[in-house]
């Protein structure tokens, strides 16, 4: 029995589970990054956590994210609740689940007065199995009958998706042998397989037309030799999706929730010896390490290919290794086996300092918080030190066999994101520009001289058609300068931009002498015409351009535009989150008056501000802003 489960039982027995909920992620993840509670043991952990009172947790830990999840499906779906509860807890989130009636997925999703809609879930899981199709085919049946039934099912799901208020999570339908082999001729089996894959392809393409739909492809889980179901449980209890499959599905859902809640990691930090190459550099020398030429060497080469693939999609790479810097540089620049080179890494720490200290320095150098980093290392003692000294860093436990490195790296989907943008793909190049900025900083006297030397320019205006995916990503990923914690989807942002009479949505695009930062900030507001007030609902600014007065410049430009437009005031609010405490004084620093009502609940921490536009803040000298034009048309309500 694992220590993590024992500790969970002890906390529950003592009535302390709610108070100590912040311990749960560590208990489930383990001290060295190897899961303390893994596989189907998560069901046990989930049962222990299912009785947790969310209100009691929030009373002790008010910053804990609570996720309301509704679950329905064409079969018995109750068994997904425990692993899902545990998977969300493993990532520091608290599940509040609502389960629909057995097999009543269509009614659950279409009844406007039903229990699922009444719960107002943030995520709705509709678990479907092959029975959702075969229940509607005649006996005897032909492949063409299945094709028609599958088409009707996908059409129903498309109609539901178009109207569902939250995120709707669907899945591809596994086709089991008990269905295919009811056909005795191979030609009919081939026909059934082809049309079944066509139906699943239509399901997967729903995400293209319905931005609030996510379809989890079960094929990668089944490809890992996970059985679809136990035939006895399927027959007698309608458990058509088995425990192992549901555990893997729950993990994928947790990764999805994490990414939509802005918890996607941004930087992969790698050890070198027996992680990126075979051998120990300090003992074997540059000529003694390898990443090809042998079975083990080729495994390291494969791992490097995977790492490079992640980097091409915007994952920043860094090195954290106990080695001499000169020797590491020699290998990274000239070793013939290496696919990854020095320029592929945004930061390199090769020294004999503790790795937790190096990780904190890497995060600081890249303008990230430690909880944006993932550290992969093959030494348990090093990972344990990082867990203790930099607990917010996610750990990937690499074992002695490099053939398993890729599986370990990808297991937790740390870098999963709702959508990939051009900004993501260009991120590595931008951080190379950041290295040149650091060189400029090192060569100038004061910080003010450095900022002046940057020649920063900001284009502030309505978002362009192709920018909405990046804009949604910015709201979902930004934590430090997200003044209310608000996160928005692409369809919501498009709706706001389409209503300039009532809503204000501006995108900030930033560049300097070293290159284009891309879309780095946004402002969202609402007009109250009767009062002549613009209510600034939120501001976001990417952490990579913080501390350069860009946020002050954007707000100063907005205030000037509001006064020119004849408005009387701009109002705003700050709502504390676990990560935005440094922005608490932002509005007062720009001349806003604190107008928080005295009877406001102090536990909520919300502050309200107002600027009367009589004395505008000065534009920072070192930032040039193309000022926005407030395009208000038509009738505006109050």
Coordinates of C-alpha atoms in Angstrom, one line a residue:
X1 CA 0.0 0.0 0.0
X2 CA 1.4 3.4 -1.0
X3 CA 2.3 6.0 1.5
X4 CA 0.2 8.6 -0.3
X5 CA -3.0 6.5 0.2
X6 CA -2.1 5.8 3.8
X7 CA -1.8 9.5 4.4
X8 CA -5.1 10.3 2.7
X9 CA -6.8 7.7 4.9
X10 CA -5.3 9.2 8.0
X11 CA -6.4 12.7 7.0
X12 CA -9.9 11.5 6.3
X13 CA -10.1 9.6 9.6
X14 CA -8.9 12.6 11.5
X15 CA -11.4 14.9 9.7
X16 CA -8.5 17.0 8.3
X17 CA -8.8 16.2 4.6
X18 CA -10.5 19.6 3.7
X19 CA -8.0 21.6 5.8
X20 CA -5.0 19.8 4.3
X21 CA -6.2 19.7 0.7
X22 CA -3.1 21.5 -0.4
X23 CA -1.1 18.4 0.5
X24 CA -3.1 16.2 -1.9
X25 CA -1.2 17.0 -5.2
X26 CA 2.1 16.1 -3.5
X27 CA 0.7 12.9 -2.0
X28 CA -0.6 11.7 -5.3
X29 CA 2.5 12.8 -7.3
X30 CA 5.2 11.5 -5.0
X31 CA 8.3 13.1 -3.6
X32 CA 10.5 12.2 -6.6
X33 CA 8.0 12.7 -9.4
X34 CA 7.2 9.0 -9.7
X35 CA 3.4 8.8 -8.9
X36 CA 2.9 7.8 -5.3
X37 CA -0.6 6.7 -6.4
X38 CA -0.8 5.4 -9.9
X39 CA -3.0 3.5 -12.3
X40 CA -6.1 2.1 -11.0
X41 CA -5.1 3.0 -7.4
X42 CA -6.4 6.4 -8.4
X43 CA -9.9 5.0 -8.0
X44 CA -9.2 4.4 -4.4
X45 CA -7.8 7.9 -4.0
X46 CA -10.8 9.3 -5.8
X47 CA -13.2 7.5 -3.4
X48 CA -11.4 9.0 -0.4
X49 CA -11.6 12.4 -2.0
X50 CA -15.2 12.1 -3.3
X51 CA -16.6 12.9 0.1
X52 CA -14.6 16.1 0.5
X53 CA -16.9 19.1 1.2
X54 CA -15.9 21.9 -1.4
X55 CA -17.2 24.6 0.9
X56 CA -15.0 23.4 3.8
X57 CA -11.9 23.2 1.4
X58 CA -12.6 26.8 0.3
X59 CA -12.9 27.9 3.9
X60 CA -9.4 26.8 4.5
X61 CA -7.9 27.2 1.0
X62 CA -10.0 29.9 -0.8
X63 CA -7.8 29.9 -3.8
X64 CA -8.4 26.3 -4.7
X65 CA -10.0 26.0 -8.2
X66 CA -13.3 24.2 -8.0
X67 CA -14.3 22.5 -11.3
X68 CA -18.0 21.6 -11.8
X69 CA -18.2 18.6 -14.1
X70 CA -21.4 17.0 -15.4
X71 CA -21.2 13.4 -16.6
X72 CA -23.6 11.5 -18.7
X73 CA -23.4 8.9 -21.4
X74 CA -24.9 5.9 -23.3
X75 CA -23.7 3.4 -20.7
X76 CA -22.8 3.3 -17.0
X77 CA -20.7 6.4 -16.3
X78 CA -20.4 6.4 -12.5
X79 CA -17.0 4.6 -12.6
X80 CA -15.3 7.6 -14.2
X81 CA -16.1 9.8 -11.1
X82 CA -13.4 8.5 -8.8
X83 CA -10.4 8.6 -11.2
X84 CA -11.5 12.0 -12.4
X85 CA -11.7 13.3 -8.9
X86 CA -8.2 12.0 -8.2
X87 CA -6.7 13.3 -11.4
X88 CA -8.1 16.8 -10.9
X89 CA -6.8 16.7 -7.3
X90 CA -3.4 15.6 -8.5
X91 CA -3.2 19.0 -10.3
X92 CA -4.5 21.0 -7.4
X93 CA -8.1 21.2 -8.4
X94 CA -11.3 20.3 -6.6
X95 CA -14.0 18.3 -8.5
X96 CA -17.7 19.0 -8.0
X97 CA -19.4 16.3 -10.1
X98 CA -23.0 15.9 -11.2
X99 CA -24.1 12.6 -12.8
X100 CA -26.9 12.2 -15.2
X101 CA -29.4 9.3 -15.3
X102 CA -28.3 5.9 -16.6
X103 CA -28.2 5.8 -20.4
X104 CA -30.2 9.0 -20.6
X105 CA -27.5 11.1 -22.3
X106 CA -29.8 12.5 -25.0
X107 CA -32.4 13.7 -22.5
X108 CA -29.7 15.0 -20.2
X109 CA -28.2 17.1 -23.0
X110 CA -31.5 18.3 -24.6
X111 CA -33.8 19.0 -21.6
X112 CA -33.5 22.7 -20.8
X113 CA -34.9 22.1 -17.3
X114 CA -32.8 19.0 -16.6
X115 CA -30.4 18.5 -13.8
X116 CA -27.3 18.8 -15.9
X117 CA -28.2 22.3 -17.2
X118 CA -29.4 23.4 -13.8
X119 CA -25.9 22.6 -12.4
X120 CA -24.4 25.0 -14.9
X121 CA -21.3 22.8 -15.4
X122 CA -18.1 24.2 -16.7
X123 CA -17.4 20.9 -18.3
X124 CA -19.9 18.3 -19.5
X125 CA -18.6 14.8 -20.3
X126 CA -20.8 12.7 -22.6
X127 CA -19.3 9.2 -22.6
X128 CA -20.4 7.2 -25.6
X129 CA -19.7 3.6 -26.6
X130 CA -20.6 1.5 -29.6
X131 CA -23.9 0.7 -28.1
X132 CA -25.1 4.2 -28.8
X133 CA -25.1 3.2 -32.5
X134 CA -26.0 -0.5 -32.4
X135 CA -29.0 0.1 -30.2
X136 CA -30.6 1.8 -33.2
X137 CA -29.8 -0.9 -35.9
X138 CA -32.3 -3.7 -36.8
X139 CA -31.6 -7.4 -36.4
X140 CA -30.3 -8.7 -38.7
X141 CA -28.2 -5.7 -39.7
X142 CA -25.8 -4.8 -42.5
X143 CA -23.0 -2.3 -42.6
X144 CA -25.3 0.2 -44.3
X145 CA -27.6 0.1 -41.3
X146 CA -24.8 1.0 -39.0
X147 CA -23.7 3.8 -41.3
X148 CA -27.2 5.4 -41.1
X149 CA -27.4 5.0 -37.3
X150 CA -23.9 6.4 -36.8
X151 CA -24.8 9.4 -39.1
X152 CA -27.9 10.1 -37.0
X153 CA -25.8 10.0 -33.8
X154 CA -23.2 12.5 -35.1
X155 CA -26.0 14.8 -36.4
X156 CA -27.6 14.8 -33.0
X157 CA -24.3 15.6 -31.3
X158 CA -23.6 18.4 -33.7
X159 CA -26.9 20.0 -33.0
X160 CA -26.4 19.7 -29.2
X161 CA -22.9 21.1 -29.5
X162 CA -24.1 24.2 -31.3
X163 CA -26.3 25.1 -28.3
X164 CA -24.4 23.8 -25.3
X165 CA -23.4 26.6 -22.9
X166 CA -20.1 25.2 -21.5
X167 CA -17.4 22.9 -22.7
X168 CA -18.8 19.7 -24.1
X169 CA -16.4 16.7 -24.1
X170 CA -17.2 13.9 -26.4
X171 CA -15.1 10.8 -27.4
X172 CA -14.6 8.7 -30.4
X173 CA -16.5 5.4 -30.4
X174 CA -14.4 2.2 -30.0
X175 CA -15.5 -0.6 -32.3
X176 CA -15.1 -4.0 -30.5
X177 CA -14.7 -7.5 -31.9
X178 CA -18.0 -8.5 -30.6
X179 CA -19.6 -6.3 -33.2
X180 CA -17.2 -6.7 -36.2
X181 CA -17.2 -10.5 -36.0
X182 CA -21.0 -10.7 -36.1
X183 CA -20.2 -10.3 -39.8
X184 CA -18.8 -13.5 -41.2
X185 CA -17.3 -12.2 -44.5
X186 CA -14.2 -10.1 -44.6
X187 CA -15.5 -7.7 -47.2
X188 CA -18.4 -6.7 -44.9
X189 CA -16.0 -6.3 -41.9
X190 CA -13.8 -4.1 -44.0
X191 CA -16.8 -2.0 -45.1
X192 CA -17.9 -1.7 -41.4
X193 CA -14.5 -0.6 -40.3
X194 CA -14.3 2.0 -43.0
X195 CA -17.7 3.6 -42.3
X196 CA -17.1 3.4 -38.5
X197 CA -13.8 5.4 -39.0
X198 CA -15.7 7.9 -41.2
X199 CA -18.2 8.5 -38.3
X200 CA -15.3 8.9 -35.8
X201 CA -13.7 11.3 -38.2
X202 CA -16.9 13.4 -38.4
X203 CA -16.9 13.4 -34.6
X204 CA -13.4 14.7 -34.4
X205 CA -14.1 17.4 -36.9
X206 CA -16.9 18.8 -34.7
X207 CA -14.2 20.9 -33.0
X208 CA -13.7 22.8 -36.2
X209 CA -17.3 24.1 -36.3
X210 CA -18.1 24.1 -32.5
X211 CA -15.4 25.9 -30.5
X212 CA -16.8 24.7 -27.2
X213 CA -16.5 21.0 -28.2
X214 CA -13.5 18.8 -27.4
X215 CA -13.4 15.3 -28.7
X216 CA -11.1 12.9 -26.9
X217 CA -9.7 10.2 -29.3
X218 CA -9.8 6.9 -27.5
X219 CA -7.6 5.1 -30.1
X220 CA -4.3 6.2 -28.4
X221 CA -5.5 4.7 -25.1
X222 CA -6.7 1.5 -26.7
X223 CA -3.4 1.3 -28.7
X224 CA -1.7 0.9 -25.3
X225 CA -3.4 -2.5 -24.9
X226 CA -6.1 -1.1 -22.7
X227 CA -9.3 -3.3 -23.1
X228 CA -12.5 -1.5 -24.0
X229 CA -14.5 -3.3 -21.4
X230 CA -15.0 -6.5 -19.3
X231 CA -17.6 -8.5 -21.3
X232 CA -19.4 -9.7 -18.2
X233 CA -19.7 -6.1 -16.7
X234 CA -20.8 -4.9 -20.1
X235 CA -23.6 -7.5 -20.3
X236 CA -24.8 -7.5 -16.7
X237 CA -24.2 -3.9 -15.6
X238 CA -24.0 -1.9 -18.9
X239 CA -20.4 -1.0 -18.0
X240 CA -19.4 -0.7 -21.7
X241 CA -16.2 1.2 -21.0
X242 CA -13.9 -0.5 -18.6
X243 CA -12.1 0.8 -15.5
X244 CA -8.7 1.0 -17.2
X245 CA -10.0 2.9 -20.2
X246 CA -12.0 5.2 -17.9
X247 CA -8.9 5.9 -15.8
X248 CA -6.9 6.9 -19.0
X249 CA -9.9 8.9 -20.2
X250 CA -10.1 10.7 -16.8
X251 CA -6.4 11.6 -17.1
X252 CA -7.0 13.2 -20.6
X253 CA -10.0 15.1 -19.2
X254 CA -7.8 16.5 -16.3
X255 CA -5.2 17.6 -18.8
X256 CA -8.0 19.4 -20.8
X257 CA -9.4 21.1 -17.7
X258 CA -5.9 22.1 -16.6
X259 CA -5.1 23.7 -20.0
X260 CA -8.5 25.6 -20.2
X261 CA -7.9 26.9 -16.7
X262 CA -4.6 28.5 -17.8
X263 CA -2.3 25.9 -16.2
X264 CA -0.4 24.8 -19.3
X265 CA 3.3 24.6 -18.6
X266 CA 5.6 26.6 -20.9
X267 CA 9.2 25.4 -20.4
X268 CA 10.8 21.9 -20.4
X269 CA 14.0 21.9 -18.4
X270 CA 16.2 18.9 -19.1
X271 CA 19.1 17.2 -17.3
X272 CA 21.8 16.0 -19.7
X273 CA 23.7 12.9 -18.5
X274 CA 21.6 9.8 -19.1
X275 CA 18.7 12.1 -20.0
X276 CA 19.5 13.7 -23.3
X277 CA 22.5 11.5 -24.0
X278 CA 24.0 8.2 -22.9
X279 CA 26.9 8.6 -20.5
X280 CA 28.3 10.9 -17.9
X281 CA 30.1 13.9 -19.4
X282 CA 32.3 14.6 -16.4
X283 CA 33.6 11.0 -16.4
X284 CA 33.4 10.0 -20.1
X285 CA 34.3 13.3 -21.7
X286 CA 32.7 14.8 -24.7
X287 CA 33.8 12.0 -27.0
X288 CA 32.4 9.4 -24.6
X289 CA 28.7 10.4 -24.5
X290 CA 26.4 9.2 -27.3
X291 CA 23.0 9.7 -28.8
X292 CA 23.2 7.2 -31.7
X293 CA 25.3 4.3 -32.8
X294 CA 23.9 1.7 -30.4
X295 CA 20.6 0.5 -29.2
X296 CA 20.7 2.7 -26.1
X297 CA 22.2 5.6 -28.1
X298 CA 19.3 5.4 -30.6
X299 CA 16.8 5.6 -27.8
X300 CA 18.3 8.9 -26.7
X301 CA 18.2 10.1 -30.3
X302 CA 14.5 9.2 -30.4
X303 CA 13.9 11.2 -27.2
X304 CA 15.7 14.2 -28.6
X305 CA 13.4 14.0 -31.7
X306 CA 10.4 14.2 -29.4
X307 CA 11.8 17.1 -27.5
X308 CA 12.5 19.0 -30.7
X309 CA 9.0 18.3 -31.9
X310 CA 7.6 19.9 -28.7
X311 CA 10.0 22.9 -29.1
X312 CA 8.6 23.4 -32.6
X313 CA 5.2 23.9 -31.1
X314 CA 6.3 26.6 -28.7
X315 CA 7.6 24.7 -25.7
X316 CA 10.7 26.5 -24.4
X317 CA 13.7 24.3 -23.7
X318 CA 16.3 24.8 -21.0
X319 CA 19.2 22.8 -19.5
X320 CA 19.8 22.2 -15.8
X321 CA 22.9 19.9 -15.4
X322 CA 25.6 19.3 -12.9
X323 CA 28.5 19.7 -15.3
X324 CA 31.2 22.1 -16.4
X325 CA 29.8 24.8 -18.6
X326 CA 32.6 24.7 -21.1
X327 CA 32.2 20.9 -21.6
X328 CA 28.5 21.2 -22.0
X329 CA 28.9 24.0 -24.6
X330 CA 31.4 21.8 -26.5
X331 CA 28.9 18.9 -26.7
X332 CA 25.9 21.1 -27.6
X333 CA 27.8 22.9 -30.3
X334 CA 29.8 20.2 -32.0
X335 CA 28.9 16.6 -31.0
X336 CA 27.8 14.7 -34.1
X337 CA 25.1 12.7 -32.4
X338 CA 23.1 15.5 -31.1
X339 CA 19.9 16.7 -32.8
X340 CA 19.4 19.5 -30.2
X341 CA 22.0 22.3 -30.3
X342 CA 22.8 25.2 -28.0
X343 CA 20.5 27.6 -29.9
X344 CA 17.6 25.3 -29.2
X345 CA 17.8 26.2 -25.5
X346 CA 16.4 29.4 -24.1
X347 CA 18.6 29.0 -21.0
X348 CA 21.5 26.8 -20.0
X349 CA 22.6 26.2 -16.4
X350 CA 25.6 23.9 -16.4
X351 CA 27.3 24.1 -13.0
X352 CA 27.5 22.4 -9.6
X353 CA 24.8 24.4 -7.9
X354 CA 21.7 22.7 -6.4
X355 CA 19.2 22.1 -9.2
X356 CA 16.3 23.7 -7.4
X357 CA 18.3 27.0 -7.3
X358 CA 19.1 26.6 -11.0
X359 CA 15.4 26.1 -11.8
X360 CA 14.4 29.2 -9.9
X361 CA 17.1 31.2 -11.8
X362 CA 16.0 29.7 -15.2
X363 CA 12.4 30.7 -14.5
X364 CA 13.4 34.2 -13.5
X365 CA 15.7 34.6 -16.5
X366 CA 12.8 33.6 -18.9
X367 CA 10.3 35.8 -17.1
X368 CA 8.3 32.8 -16.0
X369 CA 7.0 31.6 -12.6
X370 CA 8.4 28.2 -11.4
X371 CA 5.0 26.6 -12.0
X372 CA 5.4 27.2 -15.7
X373 CA 8.4 24.7 -15.7
X374 CA 8.7 21.0 -16.1
X375 CA 11.9 19.3 -15.1
X376 CA 13.0 15.9 -16.5
X377 CA 15.8 14.1 -14.7
X378 CA 16.9 10.5 -14.3
X379 CA 18.2 10.8 -10.7
X380 CA 15.6 10.3 -7.9
X381 CA 17.7 12.3 -5.4
X382 CA 17.9 15.3 -7.7
X383 CA 14.2 15.2 -8.3
X384 CA 13.5 15.0 -4.5
X385 CA 15.7 18.0 -4.0
X386 CA 13.7 20.0 -6.6
X387 CA 10.4 18.8 -5.0
X388 CA 11.6 20.3 -1.7
X389 CA 13.3 23.5 -3.0
X390 CA 11.1 24.3 -6.0
X391 CA 7.8 22.5 -5.2
X392 CA 5.8 24.3 -8.0
X393 CA 8.0 22.8 -10.7
X394 CA 6.5 19.7 -12.3
X395 CA 8.7 16.6 -12.3
X396 CA 9.2 14.0 -14.9
X397 CA 10.8 10.8 -13.5
X398 CA 13.0 9.3 -16.1
X399 CA 14.2 5.7 -15.4
X400 CA 17.3 3.7 -16.3
X401 CA 15.9 2.6 -19.7
X402 CA 15.9 5.5 -22.3
X403 CA 13.4 3.6 -24.4
X404 CA 10.8 4.7 -21.8
X405 CA 11.9 8.4 -21.6
X406 CA 9.3 9.5 -24.2
X407 CA 6.5 7.7 -22.5
X408 CA 7.4 9.4 -19.2
X409 CA 7.7 12.8 -20.8
X410 CA 4.3 12.7 -22.5
X411 CA 2.3 10.9 -19.8
X412 CA 1.0 14.0 -18.1
X413 CA 0.4 16.2 -21.1
X414 CA 2.1 19.1 -19.3
X415 CA 2.2 21.2 -22.5
X416 CA -1.3 20.4 -23.7
X417 CA -3.1 23.5 -25.0
X418 CA -6.6 24.1 -26.5
X419 CA -5.2 25.4 -29.7
X420 CA -1.8 26.1 -31.3
X421 CA -1.1 29.5 -32.7
X422 CA 1.6 31.2 -34.8
X423 CA 2.7 32.9 -31.6
X424 CA 3.5 29.5 -30.1
X425 CA 5.5 28.4 -33.1
X426 CA 7.5 31.6 -33.0
X427 CA 8.2 31.5 -29.3
X428 CA 11.7 30.0 -29.4
X429 CA 12.9 32.7 -31.9
X430 CA 11.4 35.4 -29.6
X431 CA 13.4 34.1 -26.6
X432 CA 16.6 34.2 -28.7
X433 CA 15.7 37.9 -29.1
X434 CA 15.3 37.9 -25.3
X435 CA 18.9 36.7 -24.9
X436 CA 20.0 39.8 -26.9
X437 CA 17.9 42.0 -24.6
X438 CA 19.7 40.5 -21.6
X439 CA 23.0 41.3 -23.3
X440 CA 21.8 44.9 -23.8
X441 CA 20.8 45.1 -20.1
X442 CA 24.2 43.8 -19.0
X443 CA 25.9 46.5 -21.1
X444 CA 23.8 49.5 -19.9
X445 CA 24.0 51.4 -16.6
X446 CA 20.5 52.0 -15.2
X447 CA 17.3 50.1 -15.9
X448 CA 15.9 53.3 -17.4
X449 CA 18.7 53.4 -19.9
X450 CA 18.0 49.8 -20.8
X451 CA 14.3 50.5 -21.4
X452 CA 15.1 53.5 -23.5
X453 CA 17.5 51.4 -25.6
X454 CA 14.8 48.8 -26.3
X455 CA 12.7 51.3 -28.4
X456 CA 9.5 49.6 -27.4
X457 CA 6.4 50.1 -29.7
X458 CA 2.8 49.0 -29.0
X459 CA 0.0 48.8 -31.5
X460 CA -3.2 48.9 -29.5
X461 CA -6.4 48.3 -31.4
X462 CA -9.3 45.9 -32.2
X463 CA -8.2 42.3 -32.7
X464 CA -7.7 41.2 -36.3
X465 CA -9.6 38.1 -37.6
X466 CA -6.6 35.7 -37.4
X467 CA -5.7 36.8 -33.8
X468 CA -8.7 35.4 -31.9
X469 CA -7.1 32.0 -31.2
X470 CA -4.0 33.7 -29.8
X471 CA -6.2 36.2 -27.8
X472 CA -8.1 33.3 -26.2
X473 CA -4.8 31.6 -25.4
X474 CA -3.5 34.8 -23.8
X475 CA -6.6 35.0 -21.5
X476 CA -6.3 31.3 -20.5
X477 CA -2.6 31.2 -19.9
X478 CA -1.9 34.6 -18.3
X479 CA -1.7 34.5 -14.5
X480 CA 0.6 37.2 -13.1
X481 CA -1.0 40.1 -14.9
X482 CA -4.6 38.9 -15.2
X483 CA -6.3 41.4 -13.0
X484 CA -9.5 39.4 -12.2
X485 CA -8.5 35.9 -13.2
X486 CA -10.9 36.0 -16.1
X487 CA -10.4 33.4 -18.9
X488 CA -12.3 33.5 -22.1
X489 CA -12.9 31.2 -25.1
X490 CA -12.4 32.2 -28.7
X491 CA -16.2 32.3 -29.4
X492 CA -16.7 34.6 -26.4
X493 CA -14.0 37.0 -27.6
X494 CA -15.5 37.1 -31.1
X495 CA -18.9 37.9 -29.7
X496 CA -17.5 40.8 -27.7
X497 CA -15.6 42.2 -30.7
X498 CA -18.7 42.0 -32.8
X499 CA -20.6 44.3 -30.4
X500 CA -18.6 47.6 -30.4
X501 CA -21.7 49.5 -29.3
X502 CA -21.6 47.9 -25.9
X503 CA -18.2 46.1 -25.5
X504 CA -14.6 47.2 -25.8
X505 CA -12.0 44.6 -26.8
X506 CA -8.4 45.8 -27.7
X507 CA -5.4 43.7 -28.5
X508 CA -1.8 45.0 -27.7
X509 CA 0.9 44.0 -30.1
X510 CA 4.4 44.7 -29.0
X511 CA 7.8 45.0 -30.7
X512 CA 11.2 46.5 -30.0
X513 CA 14.6 46.8 -31.7
X514 CA 15.3 43.1 -31.2
X515 CA 12.1 41.8 -32.8
X516 CA 8.4 41.4 -32.7
X517 CA 6.8 40.0 -29.5
X518 CA 3.5 39.5 -31.2
X519 CA 0.1 39.8 -29.4
X520 CA 1.1 40.2 -25.7
X521 CA -1.8 42.0 -24.1
X522 CA -5.5 42.7 -24.1
X523 CA -8.2 44.9 -22.5
X524 CA -11.8 44.1 -22.1
X525 CA -14.5 46.6 -21.2
X526 CA -18.2 47.4 -21.2
X527 CA -19.9 50.7 -21.9
X528 CA -22.5 52.1 -19.6
X529 CA -23.9 54.9 -21.8
X530 CA -26.4 56.4 -19.3
X531 CA -23.5 57.2 -16.9
X532 CA -20.9 57.9 -19.6
X533 CA -18.7 55.3 -18.1
X534 CA -16.4 52.6 -19.5
X535 CA -16.1 49.7 -17.1
X536 CA -12.8 48.0 -17.6
X537 CA -13.5 44.4 -16.9
X538 CA -10.0 43.0 -17.2
X539 CA -6.5 43.5 -18.5
X540 CA -4.0 40.8 -19.5
X541 CA -0.3 41.1 -20.2
X542 CA 2.0 38.3 -21.1
X543 CA 4.7 37.7 -18.5
X544 CA 7.4 37.9 -21.1
X545 CA 7.0 41.7 -21.4
X546 CA 6.2 42.6 -17.8
X547 CA 8.3 45.2 -16.0
X548 CA 8.7 47.4 -19.1
X549 CA 5.8 49.8 -18.4
X550 CA 3.8 48.4 -21.3
X551 CA 0.8 47.9 -19.1
X552 CA 1.0 51.5 -17.9
X553 CA 1.4 52.7 -21.5
X554 CA -1.7 50.8 -22.7
X555 CA -3.8 52.1 -19.8
X556 CA -2.7 55.6 -20.3
X557 CA -3.6 55.4 -24.0
X558 CA -7.0 54.0 -23.2
X559 CA -7.7 56.7 -20.7
X560 CA -6.8 59.4 -23.2
X561 CA -9.0 57.8 -25.8
X562 CA -11.9 57.6 -23.3
X563 CA -11.6 61.3 -22.5
X564 CA -11.4 62.2 -26.3
X565 CA -14.5 60.1 -26.8
X566 CA -16.5 62.2 -24.3
X567 CA -16.7 59.6 -21.5
X568 CA -16.9 60.8 -17.9
X569 CA -15.0 58.1 -16.2
X570 CA -13.3 54.7 -16.5
X571 CA -14.0 52.1 -13.7
X572 CA -12.1 49.0 -13.0
X573 CA -11.6 46.2 -10.5
X574 CA -8.9 43.9 -9.2
X575 CA -9.9 40.5 -7.9
X576 CA -7.1 38.4 -6.2
X577 CA -6.0 35.1 -7.6
X578 CA -3.1 32.9 -6.4
X579 CA -0.8 34.5 -8.9
X580 CA -1.8 38.2 -9.5
X581 CA -1.0 39.7 -6.1
X582 CA 1.8 41.9 -7.6
X583 CA -0.7 43.7 -9.7
X584 CA -2.8 44.8 -6.7
X585 CA -1.5 48.4 -6.8
X586 CA -1.6 48.7 -10.6
X587 CA -4.8 50.9 -10.9
X588 CA -3.9 53.2 -8.0
X589 CA -0.4 53.7 -9.6
X590 CA -2.2 55.0 -12.7
X591 CA -4.3 57.6 -10.9
X592 CA -7.4 55.5 -10.1
X593 CA -9.2 56.2 -6.9
X594 CA -10.2 53.2 -4.6
X595 CA -14.0 53.3 -4.5
X596 CA -14.5 49.8 -2.9
X597 CA -17.8 49.9 -1.0
X598 CA -17.2 49.6 2.8
X599 CA -19.6 46.8 3.1
X600 CA -17.8 44.7 0.5
X601 CA -16.9 41.2 1.9
X602 CA -13.3 41.5 2.9
X603 CA -12.7 37.8 2.4
X604 CA -13.3 38.2 -1.3
X605 CA -10.5 40.7 -1.5
X606 CA -12.1 42.5 -4.5
X607 CA -11.1 46.2 -4.9
X608 CA -13.1 48.7 -7.1
X609 CA -11.5 51.7 -8.7
X610 CA -12.5 54.8 -10.7
X611 CA -10.7 57.4 -12.8
X612 CA -12.5 60.6 -13.5
X613 CA -10.3 61.4 -16.6
X614 CA -9.4 64.9 -15.4
X615 CA -5.8 64.3 -14.7
X616 CA -4.4 61.6 -17.0
X617 CA -1.3 59.6 -16.3
X618 CA 1.8 60.4 -18.3
X619 CA 2.8 58.1 -21.1
X620 CA 6.1 56.3 -20.2
X621 CA 8.9 58.0 -22.2
X622 CA 10.4 54.8 -23.5
X623 CA 7.2 53.4 -25.0
X624 CA 5.4 54.5 -28.1
X625 CA 1.8 53.5 -28.4
X626 CA -0.4 53.7 -31.5
X627 CA -3.5 55.0 -29.6
X628 CA -6.8 53.2 -29.9
X629 CA -9.9 54.6 -31.5
X630 CA -13.1 53.7 -29.5
X631 CA -15.5 52.6 -32.2
X632 CA -18.9 52.8 -30.6
X633 CA -21.8 52.7 -33.0
X634 CA -25.6 52.4 -32.6
X635 CA -27.6 52.4 -29.4
X636 CA -25.8 51.7 -26.1
X637 CA -27.7 50.6 -23.0
X638 CA -26.8 51.3 -19.4

